[in-house]
Every structure is written in structure tokens, then in C-alpha cells.
mmCIF file with all atom_site columns, C-alpha atoms in Angstrom:
data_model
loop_
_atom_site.group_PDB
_atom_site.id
_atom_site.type_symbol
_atom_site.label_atom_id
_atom_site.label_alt_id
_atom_site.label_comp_id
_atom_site.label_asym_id
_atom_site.label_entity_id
_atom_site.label_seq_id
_atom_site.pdbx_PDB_ins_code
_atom_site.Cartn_x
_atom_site.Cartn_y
_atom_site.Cartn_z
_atom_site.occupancy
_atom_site.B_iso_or_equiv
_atom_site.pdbx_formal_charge
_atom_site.auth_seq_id
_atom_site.auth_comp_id
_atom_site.auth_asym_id
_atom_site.auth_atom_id
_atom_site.pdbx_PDB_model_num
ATOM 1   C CA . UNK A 1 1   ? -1.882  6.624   6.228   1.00 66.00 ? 1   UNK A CA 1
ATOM 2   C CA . UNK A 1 2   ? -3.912  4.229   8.514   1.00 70.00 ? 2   UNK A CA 1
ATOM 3   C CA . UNK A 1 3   ? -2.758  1.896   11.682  1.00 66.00 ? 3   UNK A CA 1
ATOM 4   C CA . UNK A 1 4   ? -6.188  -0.063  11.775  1.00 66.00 ? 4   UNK A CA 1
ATOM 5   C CA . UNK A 1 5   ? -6.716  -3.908  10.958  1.00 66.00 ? 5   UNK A CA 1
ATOM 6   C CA . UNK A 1 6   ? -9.882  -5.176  8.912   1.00 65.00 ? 6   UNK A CA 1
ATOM 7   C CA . UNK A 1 7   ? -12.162 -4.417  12.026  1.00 67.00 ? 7   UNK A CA 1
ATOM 8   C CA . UNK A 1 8   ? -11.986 -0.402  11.388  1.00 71.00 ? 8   UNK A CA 1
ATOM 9   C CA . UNK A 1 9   ? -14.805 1.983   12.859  1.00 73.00 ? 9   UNK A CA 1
ATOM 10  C CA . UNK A 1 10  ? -17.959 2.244   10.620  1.00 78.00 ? 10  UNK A CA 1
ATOM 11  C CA . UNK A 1 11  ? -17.538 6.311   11.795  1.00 76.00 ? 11  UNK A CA 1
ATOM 12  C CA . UNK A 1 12  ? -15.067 6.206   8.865   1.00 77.00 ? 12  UNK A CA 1
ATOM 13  C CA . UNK A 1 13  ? -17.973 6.437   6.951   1.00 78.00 ? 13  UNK A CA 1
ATOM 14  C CA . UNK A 1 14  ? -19.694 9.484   8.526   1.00 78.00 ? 14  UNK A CA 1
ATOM 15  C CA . UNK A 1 15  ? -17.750 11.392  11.832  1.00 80.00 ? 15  UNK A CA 1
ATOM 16  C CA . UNK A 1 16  ? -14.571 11.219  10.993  1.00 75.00 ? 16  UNK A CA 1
ATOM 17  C CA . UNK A 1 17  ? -14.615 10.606  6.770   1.00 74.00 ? 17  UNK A CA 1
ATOM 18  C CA . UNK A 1 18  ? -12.771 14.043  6.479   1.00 73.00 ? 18  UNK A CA 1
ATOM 19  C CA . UNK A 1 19  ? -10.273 13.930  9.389   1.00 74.00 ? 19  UNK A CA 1
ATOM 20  C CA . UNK A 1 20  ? -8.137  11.583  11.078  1.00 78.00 ? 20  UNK A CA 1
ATOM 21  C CA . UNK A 1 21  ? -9.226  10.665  14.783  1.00 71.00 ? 21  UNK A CA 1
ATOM 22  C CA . UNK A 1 22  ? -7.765  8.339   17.133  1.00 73.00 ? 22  UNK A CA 1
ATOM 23  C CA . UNK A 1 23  ? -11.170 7.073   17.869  1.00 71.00 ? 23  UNK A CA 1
ATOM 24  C CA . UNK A 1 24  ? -11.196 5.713   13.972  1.00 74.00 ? 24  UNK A CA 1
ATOM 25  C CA . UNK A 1 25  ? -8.251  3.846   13.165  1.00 76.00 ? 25  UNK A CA 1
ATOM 26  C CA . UNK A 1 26  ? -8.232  3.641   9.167   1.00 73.00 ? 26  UNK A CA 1
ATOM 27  C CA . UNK A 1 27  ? -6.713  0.404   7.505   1.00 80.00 ? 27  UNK A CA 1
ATOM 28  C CA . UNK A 1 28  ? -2.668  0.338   7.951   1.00 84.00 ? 28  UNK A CA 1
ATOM 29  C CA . UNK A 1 29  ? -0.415  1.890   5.355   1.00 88.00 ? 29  UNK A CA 1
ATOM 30  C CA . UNK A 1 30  ? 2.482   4.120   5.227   1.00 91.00 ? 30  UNK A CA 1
ATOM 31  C CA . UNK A 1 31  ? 4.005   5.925   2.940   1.00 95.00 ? 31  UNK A CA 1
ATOM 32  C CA . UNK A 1 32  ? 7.202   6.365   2.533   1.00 95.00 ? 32  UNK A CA 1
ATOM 33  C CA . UNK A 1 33  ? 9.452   9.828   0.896   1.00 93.00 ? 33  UNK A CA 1
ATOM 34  C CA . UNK A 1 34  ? 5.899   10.155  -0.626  1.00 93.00 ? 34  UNK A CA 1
ATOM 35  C CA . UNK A 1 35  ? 6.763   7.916   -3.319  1.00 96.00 ? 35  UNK A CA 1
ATOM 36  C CA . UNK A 1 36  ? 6.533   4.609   -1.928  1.00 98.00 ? 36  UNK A CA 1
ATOM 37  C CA . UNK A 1 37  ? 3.208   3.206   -0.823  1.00 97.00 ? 37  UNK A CA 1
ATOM 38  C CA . UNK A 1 38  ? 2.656   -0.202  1.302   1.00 96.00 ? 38  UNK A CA 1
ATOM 39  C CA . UNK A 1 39  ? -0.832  -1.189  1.517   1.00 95.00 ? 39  UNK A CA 1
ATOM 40  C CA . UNK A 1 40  ? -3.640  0.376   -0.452  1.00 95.00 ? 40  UNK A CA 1
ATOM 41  C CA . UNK A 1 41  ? -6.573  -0.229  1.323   1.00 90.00 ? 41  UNK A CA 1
ATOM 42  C CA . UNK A 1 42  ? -10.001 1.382   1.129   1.00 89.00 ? 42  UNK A CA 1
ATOM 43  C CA . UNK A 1 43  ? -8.978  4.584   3.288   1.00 86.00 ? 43  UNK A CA 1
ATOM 44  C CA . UNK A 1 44  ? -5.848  5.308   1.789   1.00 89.00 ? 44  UNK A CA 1
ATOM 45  C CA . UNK A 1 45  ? -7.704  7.834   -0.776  1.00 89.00 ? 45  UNK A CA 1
ATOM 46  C CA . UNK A 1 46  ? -9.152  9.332   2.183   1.00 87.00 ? 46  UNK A CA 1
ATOM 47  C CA . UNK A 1 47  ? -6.282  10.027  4.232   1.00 88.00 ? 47  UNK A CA 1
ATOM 48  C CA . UNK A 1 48  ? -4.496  11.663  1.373   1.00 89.00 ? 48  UNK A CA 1
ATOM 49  C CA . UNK A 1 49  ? -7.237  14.219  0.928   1.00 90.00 ? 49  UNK A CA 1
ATOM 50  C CA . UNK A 1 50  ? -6.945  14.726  4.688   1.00 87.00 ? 50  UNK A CA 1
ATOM 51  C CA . UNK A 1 51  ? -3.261  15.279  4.663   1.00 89.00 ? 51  UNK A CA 1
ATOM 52  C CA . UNK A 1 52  ? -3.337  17.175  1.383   1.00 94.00 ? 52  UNK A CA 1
ATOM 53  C CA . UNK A 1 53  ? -0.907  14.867  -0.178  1.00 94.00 ? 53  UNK A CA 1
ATOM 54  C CA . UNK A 1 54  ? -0.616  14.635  -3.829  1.00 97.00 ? 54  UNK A CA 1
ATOM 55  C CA . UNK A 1 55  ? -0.958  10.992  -4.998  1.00 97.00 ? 55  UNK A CA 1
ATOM 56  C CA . UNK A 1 56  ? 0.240   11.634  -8.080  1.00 97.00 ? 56  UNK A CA 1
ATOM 57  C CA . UNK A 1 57  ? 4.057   11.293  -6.708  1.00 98.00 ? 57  UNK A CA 1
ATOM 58  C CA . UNK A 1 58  ? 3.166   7.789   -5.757  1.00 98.00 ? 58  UNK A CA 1
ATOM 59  C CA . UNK A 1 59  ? 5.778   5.673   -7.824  1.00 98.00 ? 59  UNK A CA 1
ATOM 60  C CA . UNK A 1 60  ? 5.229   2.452   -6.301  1.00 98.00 ? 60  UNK A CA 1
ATOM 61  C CA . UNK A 1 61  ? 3.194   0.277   -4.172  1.00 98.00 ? 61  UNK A CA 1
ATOM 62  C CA . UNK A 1 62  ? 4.203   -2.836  -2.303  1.00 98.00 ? 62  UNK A CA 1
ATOM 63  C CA . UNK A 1 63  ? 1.176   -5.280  -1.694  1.00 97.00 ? 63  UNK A CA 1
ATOM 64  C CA . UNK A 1 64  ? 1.556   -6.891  1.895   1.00 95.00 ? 64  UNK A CA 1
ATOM 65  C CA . UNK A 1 65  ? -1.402  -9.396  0.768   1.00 94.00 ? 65  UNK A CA 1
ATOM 66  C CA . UNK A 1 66  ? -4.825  -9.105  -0.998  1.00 95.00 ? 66  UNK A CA 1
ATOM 67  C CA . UNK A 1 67  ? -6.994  -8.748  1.496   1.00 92.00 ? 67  UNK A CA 1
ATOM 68  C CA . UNK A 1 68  ? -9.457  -5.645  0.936   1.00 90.00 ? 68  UNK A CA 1
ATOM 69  C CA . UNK A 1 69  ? -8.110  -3.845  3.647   1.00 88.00 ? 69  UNK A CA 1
ATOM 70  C CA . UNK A 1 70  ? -4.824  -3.867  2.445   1.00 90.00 ? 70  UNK A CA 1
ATOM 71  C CA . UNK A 1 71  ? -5.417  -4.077  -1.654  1.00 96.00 ? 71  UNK A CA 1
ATOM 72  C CA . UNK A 1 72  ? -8.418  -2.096  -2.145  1.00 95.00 ? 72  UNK A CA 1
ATOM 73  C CA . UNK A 1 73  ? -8.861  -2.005  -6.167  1.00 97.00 ? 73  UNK A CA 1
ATOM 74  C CA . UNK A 1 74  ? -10.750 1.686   -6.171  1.00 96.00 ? 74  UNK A CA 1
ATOM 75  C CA . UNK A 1 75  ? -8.246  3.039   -3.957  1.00 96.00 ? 75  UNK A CA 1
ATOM 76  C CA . UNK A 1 76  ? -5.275  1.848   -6.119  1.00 98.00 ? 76  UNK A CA 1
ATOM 77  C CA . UNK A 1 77  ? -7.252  3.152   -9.395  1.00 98.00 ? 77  UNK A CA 1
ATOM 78  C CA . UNK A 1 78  ? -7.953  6.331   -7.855  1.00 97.00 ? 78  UNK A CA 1
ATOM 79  C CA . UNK A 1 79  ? -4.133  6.909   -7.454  1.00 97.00 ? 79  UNK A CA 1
ATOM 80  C CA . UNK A 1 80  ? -3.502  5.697   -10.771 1.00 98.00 ? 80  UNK A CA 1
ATOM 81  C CA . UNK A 1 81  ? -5.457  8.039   -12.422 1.00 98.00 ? 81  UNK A CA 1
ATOM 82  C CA . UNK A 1 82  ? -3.488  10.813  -10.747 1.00 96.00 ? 82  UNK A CA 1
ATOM 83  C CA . UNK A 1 83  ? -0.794  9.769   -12.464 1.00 97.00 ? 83  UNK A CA 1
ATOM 84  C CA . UNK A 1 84  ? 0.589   10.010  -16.199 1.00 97.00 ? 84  UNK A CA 1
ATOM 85  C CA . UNK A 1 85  ? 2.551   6.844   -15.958 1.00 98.00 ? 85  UNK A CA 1
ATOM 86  C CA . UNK A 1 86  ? 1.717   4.012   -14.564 1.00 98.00 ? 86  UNK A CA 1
ATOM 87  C CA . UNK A 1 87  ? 1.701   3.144   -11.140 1.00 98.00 ? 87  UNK A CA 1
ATOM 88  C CA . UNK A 1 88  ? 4.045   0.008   -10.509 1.00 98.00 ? 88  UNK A CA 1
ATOM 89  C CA . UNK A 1 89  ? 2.406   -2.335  -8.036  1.00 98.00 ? 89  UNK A CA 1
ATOM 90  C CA . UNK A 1 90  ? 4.903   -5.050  -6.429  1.00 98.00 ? 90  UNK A CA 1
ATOM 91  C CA . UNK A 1 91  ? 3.200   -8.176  -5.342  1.00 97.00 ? 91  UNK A CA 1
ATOM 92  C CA . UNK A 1 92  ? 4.015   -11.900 -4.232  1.00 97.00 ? 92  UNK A CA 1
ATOM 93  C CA . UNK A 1 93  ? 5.374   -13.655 -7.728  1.00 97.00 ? 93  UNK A CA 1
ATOM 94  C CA . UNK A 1 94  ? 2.715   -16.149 -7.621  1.00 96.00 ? 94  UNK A CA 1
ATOM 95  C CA . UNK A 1 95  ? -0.284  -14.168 -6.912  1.00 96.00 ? 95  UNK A CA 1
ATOM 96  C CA . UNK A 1 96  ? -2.061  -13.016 -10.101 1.00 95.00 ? 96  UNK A CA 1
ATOM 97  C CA . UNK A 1 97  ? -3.965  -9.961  -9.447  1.00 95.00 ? 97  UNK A CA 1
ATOM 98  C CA . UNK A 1 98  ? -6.940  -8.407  -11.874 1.00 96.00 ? 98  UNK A CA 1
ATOM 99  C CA . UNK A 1 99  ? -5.643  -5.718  -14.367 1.00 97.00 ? 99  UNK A CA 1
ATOM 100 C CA . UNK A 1 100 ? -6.275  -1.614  -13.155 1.00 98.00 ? 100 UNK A CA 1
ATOM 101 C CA . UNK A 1 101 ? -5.782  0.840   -15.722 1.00 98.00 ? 101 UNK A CA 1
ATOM 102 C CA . UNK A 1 102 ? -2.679  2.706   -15.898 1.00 98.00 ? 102 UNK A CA 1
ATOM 103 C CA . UNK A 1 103 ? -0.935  -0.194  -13.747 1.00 98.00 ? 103 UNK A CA 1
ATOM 104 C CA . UNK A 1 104 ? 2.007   -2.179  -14.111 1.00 98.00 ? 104 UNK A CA 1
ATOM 105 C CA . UNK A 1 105 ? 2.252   -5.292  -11.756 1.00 98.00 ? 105 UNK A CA 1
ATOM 106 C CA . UNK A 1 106 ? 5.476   -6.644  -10.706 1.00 98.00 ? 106 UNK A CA 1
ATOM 107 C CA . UNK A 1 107 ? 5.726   -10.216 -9.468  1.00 98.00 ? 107 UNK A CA 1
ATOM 108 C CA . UNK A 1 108 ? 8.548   -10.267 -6.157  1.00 98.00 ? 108 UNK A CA 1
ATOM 109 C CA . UNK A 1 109 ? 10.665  -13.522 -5.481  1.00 98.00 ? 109 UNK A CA 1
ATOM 110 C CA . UNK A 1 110 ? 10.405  -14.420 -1.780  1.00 97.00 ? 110 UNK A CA 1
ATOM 111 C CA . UNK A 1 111 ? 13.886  -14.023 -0.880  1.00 97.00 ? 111 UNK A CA 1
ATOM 112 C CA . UNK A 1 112 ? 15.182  -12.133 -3.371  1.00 97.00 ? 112 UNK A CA 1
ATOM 113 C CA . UNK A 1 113 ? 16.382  -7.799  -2.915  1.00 97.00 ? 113 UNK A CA 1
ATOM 114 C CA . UNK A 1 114 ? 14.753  -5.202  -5.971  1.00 98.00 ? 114 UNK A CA 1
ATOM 115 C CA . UNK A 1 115 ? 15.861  -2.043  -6.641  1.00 98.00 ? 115 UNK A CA 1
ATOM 116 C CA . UNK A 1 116 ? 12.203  0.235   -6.802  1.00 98.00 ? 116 UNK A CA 1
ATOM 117 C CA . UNK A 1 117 ? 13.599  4.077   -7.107  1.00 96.00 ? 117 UNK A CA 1
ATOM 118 C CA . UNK A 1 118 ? 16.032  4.831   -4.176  1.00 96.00 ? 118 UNK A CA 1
ATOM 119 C CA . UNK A 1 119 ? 14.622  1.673   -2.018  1.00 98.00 ? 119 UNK A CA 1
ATOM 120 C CA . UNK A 1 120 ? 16.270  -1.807  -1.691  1.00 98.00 ? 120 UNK A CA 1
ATOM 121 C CA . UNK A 1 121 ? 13.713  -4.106  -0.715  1.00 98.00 ? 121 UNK A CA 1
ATOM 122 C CA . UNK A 1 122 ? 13.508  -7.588  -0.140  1.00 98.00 ? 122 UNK A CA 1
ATOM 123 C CA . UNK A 1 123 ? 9.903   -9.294  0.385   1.00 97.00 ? 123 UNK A CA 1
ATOM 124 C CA . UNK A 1 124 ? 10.246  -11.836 2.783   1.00 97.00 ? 124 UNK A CA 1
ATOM 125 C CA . UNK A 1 125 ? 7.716   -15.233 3.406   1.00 95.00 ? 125 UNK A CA 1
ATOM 126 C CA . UNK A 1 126 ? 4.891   -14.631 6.047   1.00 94.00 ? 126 UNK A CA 1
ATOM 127 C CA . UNK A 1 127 ? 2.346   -16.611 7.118   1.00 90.00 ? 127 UNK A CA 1
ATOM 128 C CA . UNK A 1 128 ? -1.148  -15.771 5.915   1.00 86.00 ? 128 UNK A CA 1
ATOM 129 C CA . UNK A 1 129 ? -3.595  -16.266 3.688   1.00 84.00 ? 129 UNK A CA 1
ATOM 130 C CA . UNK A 1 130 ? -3.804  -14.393 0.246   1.00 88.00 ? 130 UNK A CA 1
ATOM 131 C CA . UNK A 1 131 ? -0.342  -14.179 -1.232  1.00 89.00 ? 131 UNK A CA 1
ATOM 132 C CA . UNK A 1 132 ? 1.147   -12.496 1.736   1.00 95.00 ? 132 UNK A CA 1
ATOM 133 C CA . UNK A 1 133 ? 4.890   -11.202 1.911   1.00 97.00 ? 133 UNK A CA 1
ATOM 134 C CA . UNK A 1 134 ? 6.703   -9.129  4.863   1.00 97.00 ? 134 UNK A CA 1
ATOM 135 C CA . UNK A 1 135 ? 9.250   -6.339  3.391   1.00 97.00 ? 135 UNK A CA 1
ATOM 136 C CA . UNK A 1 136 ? 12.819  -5.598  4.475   1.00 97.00 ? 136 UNK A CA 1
ATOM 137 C CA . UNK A 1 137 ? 13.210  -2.304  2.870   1.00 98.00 ? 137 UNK A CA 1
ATOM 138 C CA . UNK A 1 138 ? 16.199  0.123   3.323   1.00 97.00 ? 138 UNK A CA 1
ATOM 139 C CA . UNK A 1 139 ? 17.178  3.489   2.597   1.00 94.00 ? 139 UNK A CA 1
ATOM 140 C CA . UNK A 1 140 ? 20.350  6.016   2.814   1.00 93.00 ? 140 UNK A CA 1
ATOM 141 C CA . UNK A 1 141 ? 21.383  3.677   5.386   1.00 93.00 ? 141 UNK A CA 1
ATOM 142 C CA . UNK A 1 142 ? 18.428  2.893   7.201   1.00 95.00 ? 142 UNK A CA 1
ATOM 143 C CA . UNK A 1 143 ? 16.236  -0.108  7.458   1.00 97.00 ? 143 UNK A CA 1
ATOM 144 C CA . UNK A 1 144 ? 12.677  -0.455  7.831   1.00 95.00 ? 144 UNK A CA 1
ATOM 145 C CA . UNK A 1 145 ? 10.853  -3.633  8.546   1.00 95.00 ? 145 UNK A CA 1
ATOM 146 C CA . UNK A 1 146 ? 7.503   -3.910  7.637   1.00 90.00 ? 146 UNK A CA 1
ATOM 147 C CA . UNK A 1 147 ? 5.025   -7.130  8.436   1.00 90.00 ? 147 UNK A CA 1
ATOM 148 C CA . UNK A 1 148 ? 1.317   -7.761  8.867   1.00 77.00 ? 148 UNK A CA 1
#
């Protein structure tokens, strides 16, 4: 969904707000068996228009920290209200995010493996500022590391 950091191109905004470009790195995110999202940040609505990809089967998302450019509140309510249930959104256990409609929050353990749909994952301590947790997450057999 996006490979940038917090210092993304301003041409997201006008050149390249419709199409993905090299030149315009949009904040990171992936998405996984488009079901599982990691990292919500303000492009992520964006790229799925690009990629005609239908938020609504977004199950899950898995909050790296709360940065903007990685927990981007209109991004996460604009998949949420694609959705008829709520949109589960796993998080450090001590952070203590702001309510979005049609949301569920889910406090993670450091340290500790949760079952979210077909995924095992395991957030794991990091080192910077705003809550922030690295994910060990596997599937079918294979493993998938994921750190900011």
C-alpha cells in the first residue's frame, strides 16, 4: 500500500493523488490476503482506490505505532465505514487510542501470540516513541516479520 516514511512527496497531493509513482513514495503499509492491514496511514485510502481494492474485506488492522503516518484516524474511518461490522484494530496494550465508529480496539501483550482470522501473530517490543510494537506474524507455514 505505501513504502514511504513520514517525509512523503507533497506530489501526493496533486501529480500522482490517483496513481502510484516511484517518484512518490506513500506512507508504508501492506496488506496482507486482503484482510489484514498493518499501518493505516493517510494514503492508505488512496492506494486502495488506485488498486481497485475493496476495503470492505479488511478484517483487521495491526497498529505499528501512532504516529500519523502510520495511524491516520480518517483513513481508518473511511475503511470502517465500508464495512458492516466492525473493523478490529490491534494495538500496543497500554496505548489508549480515541474511539472511531464502527471500531473495535484490541489491546496486544508484548510478548504474547493472538489468533486474528488465519494469522498467528505475536507483537514484539520496539524502540520508539508512541506505543510502538514490531509483529511476528505467520501464515500456512510462512513467516513474515514486520518492524518500523
Amino acid at each position: 500500500m505505501g513504502t514511504g516514511a513520514a517525509d512523503f512527496s507533497p506530489l501526493l497531493e496533486t501529480k500522482y493523488k490517483y496513481k502510484l509513482d516511484q517518484n512518490a513514495r506513500r506512507s508504508s503499509s501492506i496488506l496482507i490476503n486482503e484482510t489484514y492491514l498493518v499501518d493505516c496511514g493517510p494514503h492508505v485510502a488512496g492506494s486502495f482506490q488506485i488498486q481497485q481494492i475493496d476495503a470492505a474485506k479488511v478484517t483487521d488492522l495491526l497498529v505499528t505505532h501512532f504516529h500519523s503516518d502510520h495511524y491516520n484516524r480518517d483513513s481508518i474511518a473511511w475503511i470502517a465505514a465500508q464495512k458492516e461490522v466492525p473493523l478490529k484494530i490491534w494495538h500496543h496494550a497500554e496505548a489508549q487510542p480515541e474511539p472511531i465508529e464502527n471500531c473495535e480496539f484490541c489491546p496486544m501483550e508484548i510478548g504474547l501470540e493472538y489468533a486474528i482470522g488465519d494469522l498467528k501473530v505475536k507483537a514484539l517490543e520496539a524502540n520508539h516513541a508512541e506505543w510502538p510494537v514490531h509483529y511476528d506474524i505467520e501464515s500456512d507455514g510462512k513467516k513474515l516479520f514486520y518492524g518500523c
